[in-house]
Coordinates of C-alpha atoms in Angstrom, one line a residue:
M1 CA 61.4 -74.8 -174.9
A2 CA 58.2 -73.8 -173.7
V3 CA 59.0 -74.8 -170.2
L4 CA 62.1 -72.9 -170.0
W5 CA 60.6 -70.0 -171.8
N6 CA 58.1 -70.1 -168.7
S7 CA 60.5 -71.0 -166.3
I8 CA 62.0 -68.1 -167.6
Q9 CA 59.7 -65.9 -167.3
S10 CA 58.6 -67.4 -163.7
V11 CA 61.6 -66.3 -162.5
L12 CA 61.9 -62.5 -164.5
V13 CA 59.0 -61.9 -162.3
V14 CA 61.8 -63.1 -159.0
V15 CA 64.4 -60.8 -160.4
L16 CA 62.5 -58.2 -161.0
I17 CA 61.1 -56.9 -157.7
M18 CA 64.7 -58.2 -156.7
I19 CA 65.6 -55.5 -158.7
L20 CA 62.7 -52.8 -157.3
G21 CA 64.1 -53.4 -153.5
Y22 CA 68.2 -53.4 -155.3
V23 CA 66.9 -49.9 -156.8
L24 CA 65.3 -48.8 -153.8
R25 CA 67.8 -49.0 -151.5
R26 CA 70.7 -47.3 -153.4
Q27 CA 68.5 -44.7 -154.1
G28 CA 68.2 -43.6 -149.9
W29 CA 64.1 -45.0 -150.4
F30 CA 64.9 -47.8 -147.6
D31 CA 67.1 -47.3 -144.1
D32 CA 69.4 -49.2 -142.6
K33 CA 67.0 -50.6 -140.0
F34 CA 64.3 -51.3 -143.0
G35 CA 65.9 -55.1 -144.2
G36 CA 66.3 -56.1 -141.3
T37 CA 62.4 -55.0 -140.0
I38 CA 61.6 -56.7 -142.8
S39 CA 62.8 -59.6 -142.0
K40 CA 62.0 -60.0 -138.4
F41 CA 57.6 -59.2 -140.3
I42 CA 58.1 -62.2 -142.4
K43 CA 59.9 -64.8 -140.2
N44 CA 57.3 -64.2 -136.9
I45 CA 54.8 -62.6 -138.6
A46 CA 53.3 -62.4 -142.6
L47 CA 55.3 -66.8 -143.3
P48 CA 53.6 -68.6 -140.4
A49 CA 50.3 -67.1 -141.4
S50 CA 51.4 -68.5 -144.5
I51 CA 51.7 -71.8 -143.3
F52 CA 49.1 -71.8 -141.5
V53 CA 46.3 -71.2 -143.8
S54 CA 48.8 -73.5 -145.9
V55 CA 48.7 -76.6 -143.9
L56 CA 45.5 -76.4 -143.5
S57 CA 44.0 -75.7 -147.0
R58 CA 46.2 -78.3 -148.9
L59 CA 46.9 -81.1 -145.7
T60 CA 44.4 -83.5 -144.4
R61 CA 45.1 -86.5 -141.8
G62 CA 45.0 -89.2 -144.6
Q63 CA 48.1 -87.3 -146.4
L64 CA 50.2 -86.4 -143.4
A65 CA 51.8 -90.5 -143.7
S66 CA 52.6 -89.8 -147.3
F67 CA 54.0 -86.0 -145.6
S68 CA 56.3 -87.9 -143.2
G69 CA 57.6 -90.3 -145.9
Y70 CA 59.0 -87.3 -148.0
L71 CA 59.9 -85.5 -144.8
V72 CA 62.9 -89.4 -144.9
Y73 CA 64.0 -88.4 -148.1
G74 CA 64.8 -84.7 -147.2
F75 CA 66.5 -85.7 -144.1
L76 CA 68.7 -88.3 -146.0
S77 CA 69.6 -85.9 -148.8
V78 CA 70.7 -83.7 -145.3
I79 CA 73.1 -86.4 -144.1
I80 CA 74.4 -87.0 -147.2
G81 CA 75.1 -83.9 -148.9
Y82 CA 76.9 -83.4 -144.7
L83 CA 79.1 -86.5 -145.2
I84 CA 80.6 -84.8 -148.2
A85 CA 81.2 -81.7 -147.5
F86 CA 83.2 -83.3 -144.2
L87 CA 85.7 -85.7 -146.9
L88 CA 85.7 -81.4 -149.5
V89 CA 86.7 -80.4 -146.5
R90 CA 89.7 -82.7 -145.7
I91 CA 90.4 -82.8 -149.9
L92 CA 90.6 -79.1 -150.3
K93 CA 92.4 -78.4 -146.5
V94 CA 90.0 -75.1 -146.1
R95 CA 91.1 -72.9 -143.9
P96 CA 89.7 -72.0 -140.2
G97 CA 87.2 -69.8 -139.9
R98 CA 86.3 -71.7 -143.4
K99 CA 84.7 -75.1 -142.7
G100 CA 81.8 -74.1 -140.9
I101 CA 80.6 -71.7 -143.6
F102 CA 81.8 -74.2 -146.5
I103 CA 79.6 -77.1 -144.6
N104 CA 76.8 -75.1 -144.6
A105 CA 76.9 -73.7 -148.2
L106 CA 77.0 -77.5 -149.6
V107 CA 73.6 -78.1 -147.3
N108 CA 71.5 -75.7 -146.4
A109 CA 69.4 -73.2 -148.5
N110 CA 67.9 -70.0 -148.5
T111 CA 64.3 -71.5 -148.7
I112 CA 62.6 -68.8 -146.8
F113 CA 63.6 -65.5 -149.0
I114 CA 64.6 -66.9 -152.1
G115 CA 62.7 -70.6 -152.3
L116 CA 59.3 -69.8 -151.3
P117 CA 58.8 -66.8 -153.5
L118 CA 60.8 -69.2 -156.2
N119 CA 58.5 -72.0 -155.8
I120 CA 55.7 -70.5 -155.5
A121 CA 56.2 -68.4 -159.1
L122 CA 57.0 -72.2 -160.5
F123 CA 54.6 -74.2 -159.0
G124 CA 51.9 -72.0 -157.2
N125 CA 50.4 -71.9 -154.0
K126 CA 49.3 -76.3 -154.7
S127 CA 53.6 -76.7 -154.6
M128 CA 53.0 -75.5 -151.0
T129 CA 52.0 -78.9 -148.7
Y130 CA 56.1 -80.2 -150.6
F131 CA 57.9 -76.7 -150.3
L132 CA 56.9 -77.5 -145.7
V133 CA 59.0 -81.2 -146.3
Y134 CA 62.1 -79.3 -147.3
Y135 CA 61.7 -75.9 -145.2
I136 CA 61.1 -78.3 -141.9
V137 CA 64.5 -80.7 -142.7
N138 CA 66.3 -77.5 -143.7
T139 CA 65.3 -75.6 -140.2
V140 CA 66.4 -78.2 -138.6
S141 CA 69.5 -78.8 -140.4
T142 CA 70.6 -75.5 -140.2
W143 CA 70.3 -74.2 -136.6
A144 CA 70.4 -77.9 -134.7
F145 CA 73.7 -78.4 -136.8
G146 CA 74.8 -75.4 -138.8
V147 CA 75.3 -73.3 -136.9
F148 CA 77.4 -75.4 -134.0
L149 CA 79.8 -76.7 -137.3
I150 CA 80.0 -72.3 -137.9
S151 CA 80.7 -71.7 -134.2
N152 CA 83.0 -74.5 -133.7
D153 CA 84.3 -73.3 -136.2
D154 CA 86.2 -70.2 -134.6
P155 CA 89.8 -70.0 -134.8
T156 CA 89.9 -67.2 -131.9
K157 CA 88.3 -69.9 -129.2
P158 CA 90.2 -73.1 -128.2
K159 CA 89.0 -76.5 -129.0
H160 CA 87.3 -78.1 -126.9
S161 CA 86.5 -74.8 -125.0
G162 CA 82.6 -76.9 -124.4
N163 CA 80.7 -73.4 -125.0
N164 CA 79.4 -75.0 -128.2
K165 CA 75.1 -75.2 -127.5
I166 CA 72.6 -76.2 -129.3
D167 CA 70.6 -73.2 -129.6
W168 CA 67.0 -74.8 -128.4
K169 CA 65.0 -71.7 -129.4
K170 CA 66.7 -71.3 -132.4
L171 CA 66.3 -74.6 -133.6
L172 CA 61.3 -74.3 -133.0
P173 CA 61.4 -70.8 -134.6
M174 CA 58.2 -68.9 -135.3
P175 CA 57.5 -70.3 -139.4
L176 CA 57.7 -74.2 -137.7
V177 CA 56.0 -73.1 -134.4
G178 CA 53.1 -72.3 -137.5
F179 CA 53.3 -75.7 -139.0
L180 CA 53.4 -77.4 -135.7
V181 CA 50.1 -75.1 -134.5
A182 CA 48.1 -76.3 -138.0
L183 CA 49.1 -79.8 -137.4
V184 CA 47.2 -79.6 -133.9
F185 CA 44.4 -77.5 -135.5
L186 CA 44.5 -80.2 -138.6
L187 CA 44.4 -83.4 -136.7
L188 CA 42.3 -82.6 -134.0
N189 CA 40.0 -81.3 -137.1
I190 CA 39.1 -77.6 -136.5
P191 CA 38.0 -75.8 -138.6
I192 CA 39.2 -72.1 -137.8
L193 CA 39.5 -71.4 -142.0
N194 CA 35.3 -71.7 -141.6
V195 CA 35.8 -68.4 -140.3
S196 CA 34.9 -65.9 -143.0
F197 CA 37.3 -63.1 -141.4
I198 CA 40.1 -65.0 -139.9
D199 CA 40.7 -66.9 -143.0
S200 CA 40.7 -63.7 -144.8
T201 CA 43.5 -61.7 -141.8
L202 CA 46.3 -64.4 -142.5
T203 CA 45.7 -64.5 -145.9
Y204 CA 46.4 -61.4 -146.7
V205 CA 49.2 -61.4 -144.4
G206 CA 50.4 -64.3 -145.7
D207 CA 50.3 -63.1 -148.6
L208 CA 53.0 -60.5 -148.2
V209 CA 55.3 -63.3 -147.6
T210 CA 56.3 -63.3 -151.6
P211 CA 56.4 -60.0 -152.3
L212 CA 58.8 -58.9 -148.9
S213 CA 60.7 -61.5 -149.5
L214 CA 61.9 -60.9 -152.4
I215 CA 62.3 -57.0 -151.6
Y216 CA 64.8 -57.8 -148.7
I217 CA 66.9 -59.8 -151.2
G218 CA 67.6 -56.8 -153.1
I219 CA 68.2 -54.8 -150.2
V220 CA 70.3 -57.4 -149.0
L221 CA 72.5 -57.2 -152.9
A222 CA 72.5 -53.3 -152.2
D223 CA 74.4 -54.1 -148.9
A224 CA 77.2 -56.6 -150.0
G225 CA 77.2 -54.8 -153.4
L226 CA 77.7 -56.4 -156.3
K227 CA 81.0 -55.6 -157.7
S228 CA 82.6 -56.9 -154.5
I229 CA 81.4 -60.4 -155.8
H230 CA 85.1 -62.7 -156.7
F231 CA 85.6 -66.0 -157.5
D232 CA 88.1 -67.9 -155.7
R233 CA 88.8 -72.3 -155.1
D234 CA 86.9 -72.5 -152.3
T235 CA 83.3 -70.5 -153.5
I236 CA 83.6 -72.2 -157.5
V237 CA 83.2 -75.4 -155.2
A238 CA 80.9 -74.4 -153.3
L239 CA 79.3 -72.3 -155.6
L240 CA 79.1 -76.8 -158.1
G241 CA 78.1 -77.7 -155.0
R242 CA 74.8 -76.3 -153.9
F243 CA 73.2 -76.5 -157.4
I244 CA 74.8 -79.1 -158.8
L245 CA 75.8 -81.3 -156.3
A246 CA 73.0 -80.8 -153.4
P247 CA 70.3 -81.6 -156.5
A248 CA 71.8 -84.3 -157.8
I249 CA 71.9 -85.9 -154.2
M250 CA 67.7 -85.1 -154.2
V251 CA 68.0 -86.5 -157.7
G252 CA 69.4 -89.4 -157.1
I253 CA 67.5 -90.2 -153.7
I254 CA 64.0 -90.0 -156.0
I255 CA 65.2 -92.4 -158.5
A256 CA 66.3 -94.9 -155.6
A257 CA 62.9 -94.9 -153.7
K258 CA 60.6 -95.8 -157.1
N259 CA 63.1 -98.3 -158.1
F260 CA 62.1 -99.5 -154.8
G261 CA 57.7 -98.6 -155.3
A262 CA 57.8 -95.6 -154.3
T263 CA 55.0 -93.4 -155.2
I264 CA 56.5 -89.4 -155.8
L265 CA 54.1 -87.0 -156.9
S266 CA 55.5 -85.2 -159.9
L267 CA 54.8 -82.1 -158.0
A268 CA 56.4 -83.2 -154.9
S269 CA 60.3 -83.9 -156.3
Q270 CA 60.3 -80.6 -158.4
T271 CA 59.6 -78.8 -155.8
L272 CA 62.5 -81.2 -153.4
I273 CA 64.8 -80.9 -156.6
V274 CA 64.4 -77.5 -156.7
Q275 CA 64.6 -76.3 -153.3
A276 CA 67.9 -78.4 -153.1
A277 CA 69.5 -75.6 -155.7
T278 CA 68.4 -72.6 -154.1
P279 CA 71.1 -70.4 -153.0
M280 CA 72.8 -70.2 -149.5
L281 CA 71.5 -69.0 -146.0
A282 CA 71.3 -65.6 -146.2
V283 CA 72.1 -65.7 -142.7
L284 CA 75.8 -67.2 -143.4
P285 CA 77.5 -63.6 -143.2
I286 CA 75.9 -62.7 -139.4
L287 CA 76.7 -66.3 -138.1
A288 CA 80.2 -65.9 -139.7
N289 CA 80.7 -62.9 -137.4
E290 CA 79.0 -64.1 -134.5
A291 CA 82.1 -66.7 -134.3
H292 CA 84.5 -64.9 -135.9
G293 CA 84.4 -66.0 -139.2
D294 CA 85.9 -65.5 -142.6
V295 CA 82.6 -63.0 -143.7
E296 CA 84.3 -61.6 -146.4
Y297 CA 84.2 -65.1 -147.5
A298 CA 79.8 -65.6 -146.7
T299 CA 79.1 -62.7 -147.8
N300 CA 81.0 -64.0 -151.2
I301 CA 79.2 -66.9 -152.3
V302 CA 75.7 -65.8 -150.8
T303 CA 75.7 -62.8 -153.2
T304 CA 77.0 -65.4 -155.7
S305 CA 74.6 -68.1 -155.6
T306 CA 71.9 -65.9 -155.2
V307 CA 72.1 -63.9 -158.5
L308 CA 73.6 -67.2 -160.5
F309 CA 70.3 -68.6 -159.6
I310 CA 68.4 -66.8 -162.4
V311 CA 70.8 -69.0 -164.7
V312 CA 70.8 -71.9 -162.8
V313 CA 66.7 -72.4 -162.3
P314 CA 66.0 -72.0 -165.9
I315 CA 68.2 -75.2 -167.1
L316 CA 66.7 -77.3 -163.8
M317 CA 63.6 -76.5 -165.0
S318 CA 64.3 -78.1 -168.5
L319 CA 66.1 -81.5 -166.5
I320 CA 63.5 -82.0 -164.4
Q321 CA 60.6 -81.8 -166.3
F322 CA 60.0 -85.0 -166.5
M323 CA 60.8 -85.8 -163.2

């Protein structure tokens, strides 16, 4: 009961800041460009700074081997998720314009705007190392393959048109660059954080990630409108896949790894499982619009999953406390 109550309190912190963003947007405090500006600042400035500091302050060269092992678990969960998602698309006969969105909904998570602040609220900054594992996996999965699936599902474009290419620039977004640069400093043993003003500047900027991310989600919900939420078959299956199937796959992989003698820290397993259950990508409606897909469906599943995660997280935390 204590674990459940602590989880609820942690989620309430997240929800209250989201509500602040929602209310201020509805009251007209934030104009139409403000959400996009926050998004750009978080992804290109604040999050890279936060990741850079977290890697250098919480990861050692001796831990890199175990870090790569956790990456294997993450990529295994994604591969299994894709296989099941493709199978469900065929069984349910998901219509064109929804297929790529549906598959991404099951496999790829909103790690930046919900996963990161939620993880810090639940486990603190000490979990950042393991969050980075899932962030890397999710980033590669989304921009190297997930976006390709949505583009390939364009109902207005002839099949085999030859225009479906991987966007390599998006495969290396600034947060991932921040991580890679931090690895270079770590491997070369450059003590840049020992310089006080650099450490303080990057820390202050990085600390803006959590509150601004939650305010951004509130703005997105205000723009989408809570009245637009509805439940059809494809929405319900996508939600079950995101909140039940994805974390269940991760649980299965962790249990199997332990049975084969792998040592997995409790904090690491809990972080990976929670990240696997975070809501759908906030950019799904944008990607759907670019590919002439079902924007209404994409908006609906993003909104519903963002609202429902409030209920899902305390339940999930109470179930995985012994992992």
